Coordinates of C-alpha atoms in Angstrom, one line a residue:
M1 CA 66.1 28.6 56.3
T2 CA 64.0 29.9 59.2
K3 CA 61.1 32.0 58.1
R4 CA 60.5 35.1 60.1
T5 CA 58.1 38.0 60.2
S6 CA 59.7 41.3 59.0
V7 CA 59.3 44.6 60.7
F8 CA 57.8 46.0 57.5
D9 CA 58.2 49.8 57.5
L10 CA 58.7 50.4 53.8
V11 CA 59.5 53.9 52.7
L12 CA 58.1 54.3 49.3
P13 CA 59.8 56.5 46.7
P14 CA 57.9 59.4 45.1
R15 CA 55.5 58.1 42.5
D16 CA 55.6 59.3 38.9
S17 CA 52.1 60.1 37.8
A18 CA 52.7 58.2 34.6
T19 CA 53.6 54.9 36.4
P20 CA 50.7 52.6 37.3
A21 CA 50.3 52.1 41.1
S22 CA 50.9 48.3 40.9
R23 CA 54.1 48.8 38.9
W24 CA 55.3 51.5 41.3
F25 CA 54.7 49.2 44.4
Y26 CA 56.3 46.2 42.7
E27 CA 59.5 48.2 42.0
A28 CA 59.6 49.4 45.5
I29 CA 59.3 45.9 47.0
R30 CA 61.9 44.5 44.5
A31 CA 64.3 47.3 45.3
E32 CA 64.0 46.5 49.1
I33 CA 64.7 42.8 48.4
L34 CA 67.7 43.4 46.2
A35 CA 69.1 46.0 48.6
G36 CA 68.9 43.3 51.4
R37 CA 66.6 45.3 53.6
L38 CA 64.0 42.6 53.0
R39 CA 66.1 39.5 53.6
P40 CA 65.6 36.0 52.2
G41 CA 62.9 34.2 54.3
A42 CA 61.4 37.4 55.6
R43 CA 57.6 37.2 56.0
L44 CA 55.6 40.0 54.3
P45 CA 52.5 41.6 55.8
A46 CA 49.1 40.6 54.5
T47 CA 47.9 42.4 51.3
R48 CA 45.0 44.0 53.2
D49 CA 47.4 45.5 55.8
L50 CA 49.7 46.9 53.1
A51 CA 46.7 48.4 51.2
S52 CA 45.5 50.1 54.3
R53 CA 49.0 51.3 55.3
Y54 CA 49.9 52.9 52.0
T55 CA 46.4 54.0 50.9
L56 CA 46.3 51.7 47.9
S57 CA 43.6 49.3 46.7
R58 CA 44.1 45.6 47.7
G59 CA 43.9 44.8 44.0
T60 CA 47.0 46.9 43.4
I61 CA 48.9 45.1 46.1
V62 CA 47.8 41.7 44.8
S63 CA 48.9 42.6 41.2
A64 CA 52.3 43.6 42.4
F65 CA 52.7 40.4 44.5
D66 CA 51.6 38.3 41.5
Q67 CA 54.4 39.9 39.4
L68 CA 57.0 39.4 42.2
T69 CA 55.9 35.8 42.6
A70 CA 56.1 35.1 38.8
E71 CA 59.6 36.5 38.7
G72 CA 60.7 34.4 41.7
Y73 CA 61.3 37.2 44.3
I74 CA 58.6 36.0 46.7
E75 CA 56.7 32.8 47.4
G76 CA 53.3 32.2 49.0
S77 CA 52.4 29.4 51.4
V78 CA 48.7 28.6 52.0
G79 CA 47.7 29.3 55.6
S80 CA 51.2 30.7 56.4
G81 CA 51.7 33.9 54.4
T82 CA 54.0 35.3 51.8
Y83 CA 57.8 35.3 52.2
V84 CA 60.9 36.6 50.4
N85 CA 62.3 33.7 48.3
P86 CA 65.5 32.1 49.9
V87 CA 67.1 32.1 46.5
L88 CA 66.6 35.2 44.4
P89 CA 66.4 35.0 40.6
D90 CA 69.2 37.5 40.2
E91 CA 71.6 35.2 42.1
L92 CA 70.9 32.4 39.6
L93 CA 72.2 34.6 36.8
E94 CA 75.5 35.3 38.5
A95 CA 78.5 33.0 38.0
H96 CA 80.4 32.7 41.2
V97 CA 84.0 32.1 40.5
E98 CA 86.3 31.0 43.3
S99 CA 89.3 33.2 43.7
C100 CA 92.6 31.7 42.4
T101 CA 95.8 32.2 44.3
R102 CA 97.9 32.0 41.1
P103 CA 97.3 34.9 38.7
A104 CA 96.6 34.1 35.1
P105 CA 99.6 34.7 32.7
E106 CA 99.5 38.0 30.9
N107 CA 100.4 36.4 27.6
P108 CA 99.1 32.8 27.6
K109 CA 100.8 30.5 25.1
R110 CA 98.5 29.7 22.2
R111 CA 98.9 28.0 18.9
I112 CA 97.5 30.1 16.1
A113 CA 97.1 28.8 12.6
P114 CA 99.5 30.4 10.1
F115 CA 96.6 31.8 8.0
A116 CA 95.0 33.5 11.0
K117 CA 98.2 35.3 11.7
T118 CA 98.0 37.0 8.3
L119 CA 94.6 38.5 8.9
E120 CA 94.0 42.0 10.0
P121 CA 91.3 42.8 12.5
P122 CA 88.1 44.2 10.9
R123 CA 87.6 47.9 10.9
P124 CA 85.2 49.1 13.6
F125 CA 81.6 49.3 12.4
D126 CA 80.8 52.8 11.2
G127 CA 77.1 53.6 11.9
R128 CA 77.3 57.2 10.9
R129 CA 75.4 58.7 8.1
P130 CA 77.3 58.0 4.8
R131 CA 79.6 60.8 3.6
A132 CA 81.2 61.5 0.2
F133 CA 82.5 59.2 -1.4
R134 CA 81.6 56.0 0.5
T135 CA 81.8 53.0 -1.7
D136 CA 79.8 49.7 -1.9
L137 CA 76.8 51.2 -0.2
P138 CA 73.3 52.0 -1.5
A139 CA 71.1 54.9 -0.5
V140 CA 69.7 53.3 2.6
D141 CA 67.8 56.4 3.5
L142 CA 65.7 56.0 0.4
F143 CA 64.7 52.3 0.9
P144 CA 60.9 51.9 1.4
I145 CA 61.2 50.8 5.0
A146 CA 57.5 51.4 5.7
Q147 CA 56.6 48.8 3.0
W148 CA 59.2 46.4 4.4
A149 CA 57.8 46.9 7.9
Q150 CA 54.3 46.1 6.7
L151 CA 55.4 42.9 5.0
T152 CA 57.3 41.9 8.1
A153 CA 54.3 42.6 10.4
R154 CA 52.0 40.6 8.1
R155 CA 54.4 37.6 8.1
Q156 CA 54.6 37.8 11.9
R157 CA 50.8 37.7 12.2
R158 CA 50.5 34.8 9.8
A159 CA 53.6 32.9 10.9
T160 CA 53.1 29.1 10.4
V161 CA 54.6 26.2 12.3
S162 CA 56.4 25.2 9.1
L163 CA 58.1 28.6 8.9
L164 CA 59.1 28.6 12.5
L165 CA 60.7 25.2 12.1
G166 CA 63.0 26.5 9.4
C167 CA 63.6 25.5 5.7
D168 CA 65.9 23.4 3.5
A169 CA 69.6 24.0 3.8
I170 CA 69.7 25.7 0.4
G171 CA 66.9 28.1 1.4
Y172 CA 63.2 28.9 1.5
A173 CA 61.7 27.3 -1.6
P174 CA 59.3 30.1 -2.6
L175 CA 62.2 32.6 -2.4
R176 CA 64.4 30.5 -4.5
S177 CA 61.7 30.3 -7.1
A178 CA 61.2 34.1 -7.1
I179 CA 65.0 34.6 -7.5
A180 CA 65.2 32.2 -10.3
D181 CA 62.4 34.0 -12.2
Y182 CA 64.1 37.4 -11.6
L183 CA 67.5 36.2 -12.7
T184 CA 66.2 34.5 -15.8
T185 CA 64.2 37.6 -16.9
S186 CA 66.6 40.4 -15.8
R187 CA 70.1 39.0 -15.9
G188 CA 69.8 36.3 -18.6
V189 CA 70.8 33.6 -16.2
R190 CA 69.8 30.1 -17.1
C191 CA 68.6 28.3 -14.0
T192 CA 65.8 26.7 -12.1
A193 CA 64.8 27.2 -8.5
E194 CA 66.5 24.0 -7.6
Q195 CA 69.9 25.5 -8.6
V196 CA 69.5 28.6 -6.4
V197 CA 71.3 28.5 -3.0
I198 CA 70.5 31.1 -0.4
V199 CA 73.5 32.4 1.5
S200 CA 74.3 35.3 3.8
G201 CA 76.5 37.1 1.3
V202 CA 78.9 36.7 -1.6
Q203 CA 81.6 36.1 0.9
E204 CA 79.8 33.0 2.2
A205 CA 79.3 31.9 -1.4
L206 CA 83.0 32.2 -2.0
D207 CA 83.7 30.2 1.1
L208 CA 81.3 27.4 0.0
A209 CA 82.9 27.3 -3.4
A210 CA 86.3 26.9 -1.9
R211 CA 85.1 24.1 0.4
V212 CA 83.4 22.2 -2.3
L213 CA 85.8 22.7 -5.3
L214 CA 89.3 23.3 -4.0
Q215 CA 92.1 21.2 -2.5
R216 CA 95.2 22.5 -0.8
G217 CA 97.7 23.7 -3.4
D218 CA 95.1 24.2 -6.2
R219 CA 95.7 27.3 -8.4
V220 CA 93.0 30.0 -8.3
C221 CA 93.2 33.0 -10.6
V222 CA 91.7 36.3 -9.5
E223 CA 91.5 39.7 -11.2
D224 CA 94.3 42.2 -10.4
P225 CA 93.4 44.8 -9.3
G226 CA 90.4 43.0 -7.8
Y227 CA 88.4 42.2 -4.8
G228 CA 90.7 41.2 -1.9
G229 CA 88.0 39.4 0.0
A230 CA 87.9 36.7 -2.6
A231 CA 91.6 36.1 -2.6
T232 CA 91.6 35.9 1.2
I233 CA 89.0 33.2 1.2
F234 CA 90.8 31.1 -1.4
R235 CA 94.1 31.4 0.5
S236 CA 92.3 30.3 3.7
S237 CA 91.5 27.0 1.9
G238 CA 95.2 26.4 1.1
A239 CA 94.9 27.4 -2.5
K240 CA 97.6 29.2 -4.4
V241 CA 96.2 32.6 -5.5
V242 CA 97.4 33.9 -8.9
P243 CA 96.7 37.5 -9.7
V244 CA 95.9 38.1 -13.4
P245 CA 95.9 41.6 -14.9
V246 CA 92.7 43.2 -16.4
D247 CA 92.3 45.5 -19.3
D248 CA 89.3 47.4 -20.7
E249 CA 87.7 44.1 -21.8
G250 CA 88.1 42.3 -18.5
I251 CA 90.5 39.7 -17.2
E252 CA 93.4 39.0 -19.6
L253 CA 93.6 35.4 -20.7
R254 CA 97.4 34.8 -20.3
P255 CA 98.2 31.1 -20.7
R256 CA 101.2 31.2 -18.4
L257 CA 99.1 32.6 -15.5
L258 CA 96.0 30.5 -16.2
K259 CA 97.9 27.2 -16.7
G260 CA 96.6 24.6 -14.2
A261 CA 94.0 26.8 -12.6
R262 CA 91.1 25.0 -11.0
L263 CA 89.0 28.1 -10.5
V264 CA 88.8 31.7 -11.9
Y265 CA 87.1 34.5 -10.0
V266 CA 85.8 37.4 -12.2
T267 CA 83.4 40.4 -11.9
P268 CA 82.4 40.7 -15.6
A269 CA 79.3 43.0 -15.3
H270 CA 81.2 45.7 -13.4
Q271 CA 84.8 45.0 -12.8
F272 CA 85.9 45.7 -9.2
P273 CA 87.4 48.2 -8.7
L274 CA 88.0 49.7 -12.2
G275 CA 84.3 49.6 -13.3
S276 CA 84.8 48.2 -16.8
T277 CA 82.4 45.6 -18.4
M278 CA 83.8 42.4 -19.8
S279 CA 83.3 42.3 -23.6
L280 CA 81.2 39.5 -25.1
C281 CA 84.2 38.3 -27.1
R282 CA 86.3 38.0 -23.9
R283 CA 83.4 36.2 -22.1
L284 CA 83.2 33.6 -24.8
E285 CA 87.0 33.1 -24.8
L286 CA 87.0 32.6 -21.0
L287 CA 84.2 30.1 -21.2
E288 CA 86.0 28.1 -23.9
W289 CA 89.3 28.2 -22.0
A290 CA 87.5 26.9 -18.8
R291 CA 85.8 24.1 -20.8
E292 CA 89.1 22.9 -22.3
A293 CA 91.0 23.2 -19.0
G294 CA 88.3 21.5 -16.9
A295 CA 88.2 24.6 -14.6
M296 CA 85.3 26.4 -12.9
I297 CA 84.4 30.1 -13.1
F298 CA 83.0 32.1 -10.1
E299 CA 81.0 35.1 -11.5
D300 CA 80.5 37.8 -8.9
D301 CA 77.5 39.9 -10.0
Y302 CA 77.7 42.2 -7.0
D303 CA 76.0 45.4 -8.2
S304 CA 75.1 45.0 -11.8
E305 CA 71.4 45.7 -11.3
Y306 CA 72.2 49.4 -11.7
R307 CA 73.1 50.0 -15.3
Y308 CA 73.0 53.6 -16.7
S309 CA 74.2 53.4 -20.3
G310 CA 75.1 50.9 -23.0
K311 CA 73.3 47.7 -23.9
P312 CA 72.8 45.2 -21.1
V313 CA 75.3 42.3 -21.5
P314 CA 74.0 38.9 -20.5
A315 CA 75.5 37.2 -17.5
L316 CA 78.5 35.0 -18.2
Q317 CA 76.5 32.1 -16.7
G318 CA 73.8 32.6 -19.3
L319 CA 76.3 32.0 -22.1
D320 CA 77.6 28.7 -20.4
P321 CA 76.2 25.5 -22.0
N322 CA 78.5 23.3 -20.0
G323 CA 77.7 24.0 -16.3
I324 CA 81.1 25.5 -15.4
V325 CA 80.0 28.9 -14.0
L326 CA 78.9 29.7 -10.4
F327 CA 76.8 32.9 -10.4
A328 CA 76.6 34.9 -7.2
G329 CA 74.7 38.1 -6.3
T330 CA 73.5 39.9 -3.2
F331 CA 70.5 41.9 -2.0
S332 CA 72.6 43.8 0.6
K333 CA 74.0 46.3 -2.0
V334 CA 70.6 46.6 -3.7
M335 CA 68.4 47.1 -0.6
F336 CA 70.2 47.6 2.7
P337 CA 73.5 46.2 4.2
S338 CA 72.0 44.6 7.3
L339 CA 69.8 42.3 5.1
R340 CA 72.3 39.4 5.0
L341 CA 70.8 37.5 2.2
A342 CA 72.4 36.6 -1.1
Y343 CA 72.2 33.8 -3.7
L344 CA 74.5 31.4 -5.5
V345 CA 73.4 29.7 -8.7
V346 CA 75.2 26.3 -9.0
P347 CA 75.2 23.6 -11.7
P348 CA 72.5 20.9 -10.9
D349 CA 75.0 18.2 -10.1
L350 CA 76.8 20.3 -7.5
V351 CA 73.6 21.3 -5.5
P352 CA 73.8 18.3 -3.1
R353 CA 77.4 19.1 -2.3
F354 CA 76.7 22.7 -1.5
A355 CA 73.6 21.7 0.5
A356 CA 75.6 19.3 2.6
S357 CA 78.3 22.0 3.3
I358 CA 75.7 24.6 4.3
S359 CA 73.9 22.1 6.6
L360 CA 77.2 21.4 8.3
I361 CA 78.2 25.1 8.8
R362 CA 74.9 26.8 9.8
R363 CA 71.9 24.7 8.8
H364 CA 70.2 27.4 6.7
A365 CA 69.7 31.2 6.3
P366 CA 67.1 32.8 8.6
A367 CA 63.8 31.5 7.2
F368 CA 61.7 34.4 8.4
D369 CA 63.8 37.0 6.7
Q370 CA 63.7 34.9 3.5
A371 CA 59.9 34.8 3.6
V372 CA 59.6 38.6 3.9
L373 CA 62.1 39.1 1.0
C374 CA 60.0 36.6 -1.0
D375 CA 56.9 38.8 -0.5
F376 CA 58.9 41.9 -1.4
L377 CA 59.9 40.3 -4.7
N378 CA 56.6 38.6 -5.6
E379 CA 54.5 41.7 -5.0
G380 CA 56.6 44.0 -7.2
H381 CA 58.2 46.1 -4.6
F382 CA 61.7 45.0 -5.5
A383 CA 61.3 45.9 -9.2
R384 CA 59.8 49.3 -8.3
H385 CA 62.7 50.0 -5.9
L386 CA 65.2 49.1 -8.6
R387 CA 63.6 51.4 -11.2
R388 CA 63.5 54.3 -8.8
M389 CA 67.1 53.9 -7.5
R390 CA 68.4 53.4 -11.0
Q391 CA 67.2 56.8 -12.0
I392 CA 68.4 58.5 -8.8
Y393 CA 71.9 56.9 -9.0
G394 CA 72.1 57.9 -12.6
E395 CA 71.4 61.5 -11.7
R396 CA 74.0 61.4 -8.9
L397 CA 76.6 59.9 -11.2
T398 CA 75.9 62.7 -13.8
H399 CA 76.2 65.3 -11.0
L400 CA 79.5 63.9 -9.9
M401 CA 80.9 63.8 -13.4
E402 CA 79.9 67.4 -14.1
T403 CA 81.0 68.8 -10.8
A404 CA 84.4 67.0 -11.0
R405 CA 84.9 68.2 -14.5
K406 CA 84.5 71.8 -13.4
Q407 CA 86.5 71.7 -10.1
L408 CA 88.9 68.8 -10.4
S409 CA 90.1 69.3 -14.0
G410 CA 93.9 68.8 -14.2
F411 CA 93.9 66.8 -11.0
L412 CA 91.4 64.0 -11.3
E413 CA 89.8 62.4 -14.4
L414 CA 86.7 60.3 -13.7
S415 CA 86.4 57.1 -15.6
P416 CA 83.1 56.7 -17.6
I417 CA 81.2 53.7 -16.3
E418 CA 78.0 51.9 -17.4
A419 CA 76.9 50.3 -14.1
G420 CA 77.4 50.0 -10.3
L421 CA 77.6 52.2 -7.2
Q422 CA 81.1 53.7 -7.6
T423 CA 83.6 54.9 -10.2
V424 CA 87.3 55.4 -10.5
G425 CA 89.1 58.7 -10.7
W426 CA 92.6 58.7 -12.3
L427 CA 95.1 61.0 -10.7
A428 CA 97.4 63.4 -12.6
P429 CA 101.1 62.5 -12.6
G430 CA 102.9 63.4 -9.4
F431 CA 100.1 62.6 -7.0
D432 CA 100.3 59.8 -4.4
P433 CA 96.9 58.2 -4.1
D434 CA 97.5 57.0 -0.5
A435 CA 98.5 60.6 0.5
V436 CA 95.5 62.0 -1.2
A437 CA 93.2 59.5 0.5
A438 CA 94.7 60.4 3.9
A439 CA 94.4 64.1 3.3
A440 CA 90.8 63.7 2.2
A441 CA 89.9 61.7 5.3
K442 CA 91.0 64.7 7.4
R443 CA 88.3 66.7 5.5
D444 CA 85.6 64.1 6.2
V445 CA 85.8 62.7 2.6
D446 CA 86.1 59.0 2.1
V447 CA 88.0 57.8 -1.0
M448 CA 89.9 54.6 -1.5
S449 CA 93.3 54.3 -3.2
L450 CA 93.5 51.7 -5.9
T451 CA 96.7 50.4 -4.4
C452 CA 94.4 48.7 -1.8
F453 CA 93.1 46.3 -4.5
S454 CA 96.3 45.6 -6.5
R455 CA 99.1 43.1 -6.1
R456 CA 101.4 44.8 -8.6
P457 CA 102.1 48.4 -9.5
L458 CA 99.3 50.1 -11.5
K459 CA 100.0 51.9 -14.8
R460 CA 98.1 54.9 -13.4
A461 CA 97.4 56.0 -9.9
G462 CA 93.8 56.3 -9.0
L463 CA 91.0 56.5 -6.4
Q464 CA 87.7 54.8 -6.0
L465 CA 84.7 57.1 -5.4
G466 CA 81.2 56.0 -4.5
F467 CA 78.3 58.2 -5.5
A468 CA 75.1 56.1 -4.8
A469 CA 74.9 56.5 -1.0
V470 CA 74.9 60.3 -0.8
D471 CA 72.8 63.1 -2.3
E472 CA 73.9 65.8 -4.7
S473 CA 74.7 68.4 -2.0
E474 CA 77.1 66.0 -0.3
I475 CA 78.7 65.1 -3.6
T476 CA 79.2 68.8 -4.2
R477 CA 80.8 69.2 -0.8
G478 CA 83.0 66.2 -1.4
V479 CA 84.3 67.5 -4.7
R480 CA 84.9 70.9 -3.1
E481 CA 87.0 69.3 -0.3
L482 CA 88.9 67.2 -2.8
A483 CA 89.7 70.3 -4.8
S484 CA 91.1 71.9 -1.6
V485 CA 93.3 68.8 -1.1
F486 CA 94.8 69.0 -4.5
A487 CA 95.3 72.8 -4.2
S488 CA 97.2 72.4 -1.0

């Protein structure tokens, strides 16, 4: 391209006093280039001439030219001058697609897997402040974010080459050791750091278990009512999902339903969604059945850190001498949801299989986040946070129970629970839980009908209500709005 001298009569825009002169001049030149008034190949005046013309120091002009050169807008030639680059950097970021004379079909023919056709699109992300009675959510506004930020900044300042390279497929070794110590002490889990696998959430842990343990057509038993996400994962692997009823002691051990099962999914510490705790007798019976049947058990310990009454019941995995229990838990419900870190404790002989599967899918969880979480655990911040939130959540649960007893008597009876972030409210006869949930939503109250979690009709209609994520004033408002729903 022929280089030519420009007639350089740049009209500078008004300068903001807060903007440095070099930045202001840089933006003015860049705008002229992008607008096409300074064309590719145009020669720019000397820096001295520009400084004199616009009453700026030569150092200001040189600084602006250096930035434009670094970004690829202009180029200098020794003894010749400075020119607008023939190829602008913005053009390199644009994909030029040639026009097609034949329009694309409105509905292209695609082959979709049968399982994918059964899935519903996820609900849009709701970033609003939680409202009564949002479930499965901790009080994120009370998380010690300042402490977390300090640990993050310290890790960034001291980042090592090893940490930047990554970690083992099953996770950052110091974090796995910290989690093993915590689970052994607080949850009665029997494990070593070598058995702890770091995942992004319980959902990924379920997916890994299905990949490693199940074949197409295998029977998998799940609680009913229960967590639908688990059943969906198992169906995606081609397994036959069998819903098994639950009672006050946990999953019912019905031989006809359990016959031939390769895996059983349970939430023994805090049954989802009913909130009951599996009795010790039922736990031992389930372990004995699995041993005799050659089956595995997936124990989802999703929010049992928060216990408000009753004696702590050891984890099902801690009662297992035969290595037939997979134990999963998450930090997302204890700390904050965007922290996509969880753990899966697997029998020692299965660790290489799970490691190989993780390496194939995503290599490993983010090493830097794992290192910060490791510091949070080892320095005692996690334990302090748990103690504080256990007290606050207990007070919120008590307030919900008392307020509901005064204002919802005859309409809704809250179930007593010993742990977790939510409870169940049983409806009086004649109320449709889906209709109540829809009416409550119109009043900015979030409750879930238990029909969402059940494959068969329930003996009693009920709602799931969360209490952990909102303060007592919001709980009071939510109860008042529910009372209005029932009254109308």
